[in-house]
Amino acid sequence: MTIRIHQFLCLQDNFGLLVHDDHTGATACVDAPDGEAIAAEAERLGWRLSHVLLTHHHLDHVEGVPPLRATFPDIKVFGARKDAHRLEGLDEMVGEGDTIEIGAACARVLETPGHTTGHLAYYLLEDDALFVGDTLFSLGCGRVFEGTMETMYNSLETLANLPDETRIYCGHEYTQSNARFAVTVDPENTALMERAREVDALRAAGKFTVPTTIMLERATNPFLRCEDPLVQRAMGMVDRDPVEVFARMRERKNAFRA
């Protein structure tokens, strides 16, 4: 492993994420929810920011870019080529299959539309790390604001097919509320019940519930289990197309109140 990853909360429930290459000193932040908080954390660690990797255009993921530029004038900001018209100040526009060097580490760009049409994820294969923004959460997924349910389903399948050991870093600490919904649509899943108890214990102790892993999410996240007969039975959608099950599940989650 060539990198260190440091996460912390900022704004209300956004994660600040710093990716640091010890060999070269290069440091990236994934999204920029709070520029002052990110700069302070980087400086506390003795890391100088060199890259900003934007997953999508929503304000709580980009509003920190201007103060970061003021503190680190040499940073390069990367974002979706398809969203260049609404991501101000990009230095590099990227898309599916492009790579970004963070010192000795290499991040591959994955297009994951659905939450927004230009949403990106960043995959560090050699370090088993995946930064998914608001496409995938532990025990949940992002709302479908742009595009179609099928588009979002396909993006989630792309991520779910990555290696089991891949660690997932997402944009928000939503796991506990996601768990409360997940058990209503996958009530016979013992792995999910165990994960829900673990999440409650972690939050009670003031600890984060991520990173998670691809293996854990495939076993417990109902949005990645729409083809499973137990989920389909709980949803009242036996033998239905998994995309239809996903769409119904996402609609239920939108209306869910814990």
Short mmCIF file of C-alpha atoms in Angstrom, two decimals:
data_model
loop_
_atom_site.label_atom_id
_atom_site.label_comp_id
_atom_site.label_asym_id
_atom_site.label_seq_id
_atom_site.Cartn_x
_atom_site.Cartn_y
_atom_site.Cartn_z
CA MET A 1 0.00 0.00 0.00
CA THR A 2 1.46 3.35 -1.04
CA ILE A 3 -1.11 5.67 0.51
CA ARG A 4 -2.69 6.69 3.77
CA ILE A 5 -6.36 7.66 3.90
CA HIS A 6 -7.69 9.98 6.57
CA GLN A 7 -11.38 10.73 7.01
CA PHE A 8 -13.19 13.15 9.28
CA LEU A 9 -16.62 14.76 9.47
CA CYS A 10 -17.32 18.26 8.27
CA LEU A 11 -20.43 20.33 7.66
CA GLN A 12 -23.14 18.17 9.26
CA ASP A 13 -22.56 14.63 8.01
CA ASN A 14 -20.19 14.97 5.04
CA PHE A 15 -16.90 13.13 5.13
CA GLY A 16 -13.69 14.97 4.52
CA LEU A 17 -11.34 12.52 2.81
CA LEU A 18 -7.60 12.98 2.42
CA VAL A 19 -5.44 10.59 0.39
CA HIS A 20 -1.70 10.94 1.08
CA ASP A 21 1.25 9.34 -0.70
CA ASP A 22 4.11 9.04 1.78
CA HIS A 23 6.76 8.62 -0.91
CA THR A 24 6.14 11.90 -2.72
CA GLY A 25 4.06 13.94 -0.28
CA ALA A 26 1.23 14.31 -2.78
CA THR A 27 -2.15 14.69 -1.08
CA ALA A 28 -5.62 14.64 -2.62
CA CYS A 29 -8.95 15.46 -1.08
CA VAL A 30 -12.00 13.70 -2.47
CA ASP A 31 -14.67 16.38 -2.82
CA ALA A 32 -14.52 19.71 -1.03
CA PRO A 33 -17.43 20.10 1.37
CA ASP A 34 -15.66 22.56 3.69
CA GLY A 35 -12.46 24.13 2.44
CA GLU A 36 -11.39 25.64 5.74
CA ALA A 37 -11.91 22.38 7.64
CA ILE A 38 -10.07 20.36 4.99
CA ALA A 39 -7.15 22.80 4.90
CA ALA A 40 -6.91 22.79 8.69
CA GLU A 41 -6.91 19.00 8.84
CA ALA A 42 -4.28 18.70 6.12
CA GLU A 43 -2.06 21.22 7.87
CA ARG A 44 -2.56 19.46 11.22
CA LEU A 45 -1.26 16.26 9.61
CA GLY A 46 1.61 18.07 7.91
CA TRP A 47 0.25 17.29 4.44
CA ARG A 48 0.18 19.82 1.61
CA LEU A 49 -2.83 19.50 -0.66
CA SER A 50 -1.99 18.91 -4.34
CA HIS A 51 -5.21 17.47 -5.85
CA VAL A 52 -8.97 17.85 -5.47
CA LEU A 53 -11.03 15.00 -6.96
CA LEU A 54 -14.67 16.01 -7.38
CA THR A 55 -17.31 13.28 -7.59
CA HIS A 56 -20.24 15.53 -8.59
CA HIS A 57 -21.51 19.07 -8.73
CA HIS A 58 -23.74 19.32 -5.65
CA LEU A 59 -22.90 22.29 -3.47
CA ASP A 60 -21.97 20.31 -0.37
CA HIS A 61 -19.26 18.57 -2.42
CA VAL A 62 -17.75 21.57 -4.22
CA GLU A 63 -18.22 24.70 -2.11
CA GLY A 64 -14.85 24.26 -0.45
CA VAL A 65 -12.85 24.58 -3.66
CA PRO A 66 -12.31 28.39 -3.58
CA PRO A 67 -10.92 28.48 -0.01
CA LEU A 68 -8.71 25.48 -0.81
CA ARG A 69 -7.29 27.33 -3.81
CA ALA A 70 -6.61 30.31 -1.59
CA THR A 71 -4.67 28.16 0.88
CA PHE A 72 -3.00 25.87 -1.68
CA PRO A 73 -2.66 27.90 -4.90
CA ASP A 74 -0.90 25.06 -6.76
CA ILE A 75 -3.66 22.47 -6.38
CA LYS A 76 -5.20 20.86 -9.43
CA VAL A 77 -8.96 20.29 -9.44
CA PHE A 78 -10.29 17.27 -11.34
CA GLY A 79 -13.92 16.71 -12.28
CA ALA A 80 -16.25 15.19 -14.82
CA ARG A 81 -15.81 16.20 -18.43
CA LYS A 82 -19.56 15.76 -18.83
CA ASP A 83 -20.18 18.25 -16.02
CA ALA A 84 -17.61 20.86 -16.97
CA HIS A 85 -20.41 23.35 -17.66
CA ARG A 86 -21.45 23.27 -13.98
CA LEU A 87 -18.15 22.60 -12.25
CA GLU A 88 -16.38 25.94 -12.17
CA GLY A 89 -12.63 26.18 -12.23
CA LEU A 90 -11.66 22.65 -13.29
CA ASP A 91 -7.99 22.21 -14.16
CA GLU A 92 -8.47 18.73 -15.59
CA MET A 93 -11.64 17.21 -17.09
CA VAL A 94 -11.84 13.42 -16.81
CA GLY A 95 -14.12 10.55 -17.75
CA GLU A 96 -14.46 6.77 -17.80
CA GLY A 97 -11.10 4.98 -17.86
CA ASP A 98 -8.93 8.04 -17.34
CA THR A 99 -6.25 7.84 -14.65
CA ILE A 100 -5.01 10.41 -12.17
CA GLU A 101 -1.60 10.14 -10.56
CA ILE A 102 -1.46 11.09 -6.88
CA GLY A 103 2.25 10.85 -6.35
CA ALA A 104 3.08 7.16 -6.78
CA ALA A 105 -0.59 6.15 -6.49
CA CYS A 106 -2.97 5.92 -9.43
CA ALA A 107 -6.72 6.56 -9.35
CA ARG A 108 -8.87 5.22 -12.17
CA VAL A 109 -11.98 7.19 -13.05
CA LEU A 110 -15.32 5.34 -13.12
CA GLU A 111 -18.43 7.03 -14.46
CA THR A 112 -21.33 6.25 -12.09
CA PRO A 113 -24.33 8.30 -13.27
CA GLY A 114 -27.67 8.22 -11.51
CA HIS A 115 -27.42 10.47 -8.47
CA THR A 116 -26.31 13.04 -11.05
CA THR A 117 -25.62 12.51 -14.75
CA GLY A 118 -21.94 13.37 -14.39
CA HIS A 119 -21.17 11.52 -11.17
CA LEU A 120 -17.70 9.93 -10.88
CA ALA A 121 -16.03 7.43 -8.58
CA TYR A 122 -12.28 7.09 -8.11
CA TYR A 123 -10.75 3.62 -7.80
CA LEU A 124 -7.23 3.05 -6.44
CA LEU A 125 -6.78 -0.57 -7.51
CA GLU A 126 -3.35 -1.15 -6.00
CA ASP A 127 -4.56 0.21 -2.67
CA ASP A 128 -7.96 -1.53 -2.66
CA ALA A 129 -9.71 1.82 -2.14
CA LEU A 130 -12.82 3.18 -3.83
CA PHE A 131 -14.24 6.68 -3.38
CA VAL A 132 -17.88 6.64 -4.41
CA GLY A 133 -19.26 10.07 -3.47
CA ASP A 134 -23.05 9.83 -3.23
CA THR A 135 -23.62 6.86 -5.54
CA LEU A 136 -23.21 4.12 -2.94
CA PHE A 137 -23.52 4.28 0.84
CA SER A 138 -23.11 1.55 3.39
CA LEU A 139 -26.50 -0.21 3.48
CA GLY A 140 -27.91 2.29 0.98
CA CYS A 141 -27.43 4.34 -2.16
CA GLY A 142 -27.90 7.91 -3.30
CA ARG A 143 -31.18 9.39 -4.43
CA VAL A 144 -31.74 9.38 -8.18
CA PHE A 145 -31.91 13.08 -8.97
CA GLU A 146 -30.89 12.86 -12.63
CA GLY A 147 -31.20 10.09 -15.19
CA THR A 148 -33.21 6.92 -14.66
CA MET A 149 -33.51 4.20 -12.05
CA GLU A 150 -31.96 1.77 -14.53
CA THR A 151 -28.96 4.05 -14.94
CA MET A 152 -28.43 4.14 -11.18
CA TYR A 153 -28.92 0.39 -10.87
CA ASN A 154 -26.26 -0.20 -13.53
CA SER A 155 -23.83 2.15 -11.77
CA LEU A 156 -24.29 0.25 -8.52
CA GLU A 157 -23.72 -3.04 -10.34
CA THR A 158 -20.47 -1.66 -11.75
CA LEU A 159 -19.24 -0.92 -8.24
CA ALA A 160 -20.56 -4.18 -6.78
CA ASN A 161 -18.53 -6.17 -9.33
CA LEU A 162 -15.23 -4.81 -8.06
CA PRO A 163 -13.06 -7.14 -5.93
CA ASP A 164 -14.47 -8.24 -2.56
CA GLU A 165 -11.66 -6.69 -0.55
CA THR A 166 -12.13 -3.20 -2.00
CA ARG A 167 -12.66 -0.64 0.77
CA ILE A 168 -15.47 1.82 0.10
CA TYR A 169 -15.32 5.45 1.20
CA CYS A 170 -18.55 7.37 0.69
CA GLY A 171 -19.59 10.99 0.94
CA HIS A 172 -21.75 10.92 4.09
CA GLU A 173 -22.19 9.13 7.40
CA TYR A 174 -25.66 7.74 6.68
CA THR A 175 -25.27 4.11 7.70
CA GLN A 176 -27.40 4.08 10.84
CA SER A 177 -30.44 5.60 9.15
CA ASN A 178 -29.88 3.36 6.13
CA ALA A 179 -29.89 0.31 8.40
CA ARG A 180 -33.31 1.21 9.79
CA PHE A 181 -34.74 1.08 6.28
CA ALA A 182 -32.69 -1.91 5.09
CA VAL A 183 -34.13 -4.26 7.69
CA THR A 184 -37.66 -3.50 6.44
CA VAL A 185 -36.91 -4.81 2.94
CA ASP A 186 -34.49 -7.62 3.85
CA PRO A 187 -35.80 -8.81 7.24
CA GLU A 188 -34.53 -12.41 6.97
CA ASN A 189 -30.91 -11.40 6.32
CA THR A 190 -28.90 -12.39 9.40
CA ALA A 191 -25.76 -10.66 8.10
CA LEU A 192 -27.74 -7.43 7.81
CA MET A 193 -29.10 -7.75 11.34
CA GLU A 194 -25.57 -8.26 12.66
CA ARG A 195 -24.31 -5.27 10.69
CA ALA A 196 -27.16 -3.10 12.01
CA ARG A 197 -26.21 -3.97 15.59
CA GLU A 198 -22.55 -3.24 14.84
CA VAL A 199 -23.47 0.14 13.33
CA ASP A 200 -25.49 1.11 16.41
CA ALA A 201 -22.54 0.21 18.65
CA LEU A 202 -20.08 2.17 16.51
CA ARG A 203 -22.24 5.28 16.48
CA ALA A 204 -22.89 5.04 20.21
CA ALA A 205 -19.12 5.04 20.68
CA GLY A 206 -18.72 8.05 18.38
CA LYS A 207 -16.96 6.01 15.70
CA PHE A 208 -17.42 5.99 11.92
CA THR A 209 -19.20 3.13 10.15
CA VAL A 210 -17.08 3.36 7.00
CA PRO A 211 -14.98 2.34 5.25
CA THR A 212 -17.01 -0.69 4.39
CA THR A 213 -16.12 -3.29 1.75
CA ILE A 214 -17.61 -4.60 -1.46
CA MET A 215 -18.01 -8.02 0.16
CA LEU A 216 -19.89 -6.63 3.15
CA GLU A 217 -22.17 -4.46 1.01
CA ARG A 218 -23.03 -7.32 -1.35
CA ALA A 219 -24.08 -9.34 1.70
CA THR A 220 -26.02 -6.62 3.54
CA ASN A 221 -26.99 -3.71 1.29
CA PRO A 222 -30.50 -4.30 -0.09
CA PHE A 223 -29.88 -2.03 -3.08
CA LEU A 224 -27.19 -4.50 -4.21
CA ARG A 225 -29.47 -7.49 -3.57
CA CYS A 226 -32.47 -6.72 -5.76
CA GLU A 227 -32.23 -10.10 -7.51
CA ASP A 228 -32.25 -12.03 -4.21
CA PRO A 229 -35.43 -14.09 -3.69
CA LEU A 230 -35.67 -13.10 -0.01
CA VAL A 231 -35.56 -9.40 -0.86
CA GLN A 232 -38.04 -9.83 -3.69
CA ARG A 233 -40.40 -11.72 -1.37
CA ALA A 234 -40.17 -9.03 1.31
CA MET A 235 -40.88 -6.42 -1.36
CA GLY A 236 -43.85 -8.38 -2.73
CA MET A 237 -42.09 -8.59 -6.11
CA VAL A 238 -41.19 -12.26 -6.56
CA ASP A 239 -39.62 -13.07 -9.96
CA ARG A 240 -39.62 -9.43 -11.03
CA ASP A 241 -36.87 -7.68 -12.95
CA PRO A 242 -34.21 -6.52 -10.46
CA VAL A 243 -34.33 -3.02 -11.97
CA GLU A 244 -38.05 -2.84 -11.13
CA VAL A 245 -37.30 -4.05 -7.60
CA PHE A 246 -34.59 -1.42 -7.26
CA ALA A 247 -36.89 1.35 -8.48
CA ARG A 248 -39.62 0.38 -6.01
CA MET A 249 -37.08 0.09 -3.20
CA ARG A 250 -35.62 3.50 -3.96
CA GLU A 251 -39.10 5.04 -3.98
CA ARG A 252 -39.85 3.45 -0.60
CA LYS A 253 -36.58 4.75 0.81
CA ASN A 254 -37.40 8.26 -0.39
CA ALA A 255 -40.63 8.18 1.64
CA PHE A 256 -39.20 6.29 4.64
CA ARG A 257 -39.17 7.92 8.06
CA ALA A 258 -37.31 6.02 10.77
#
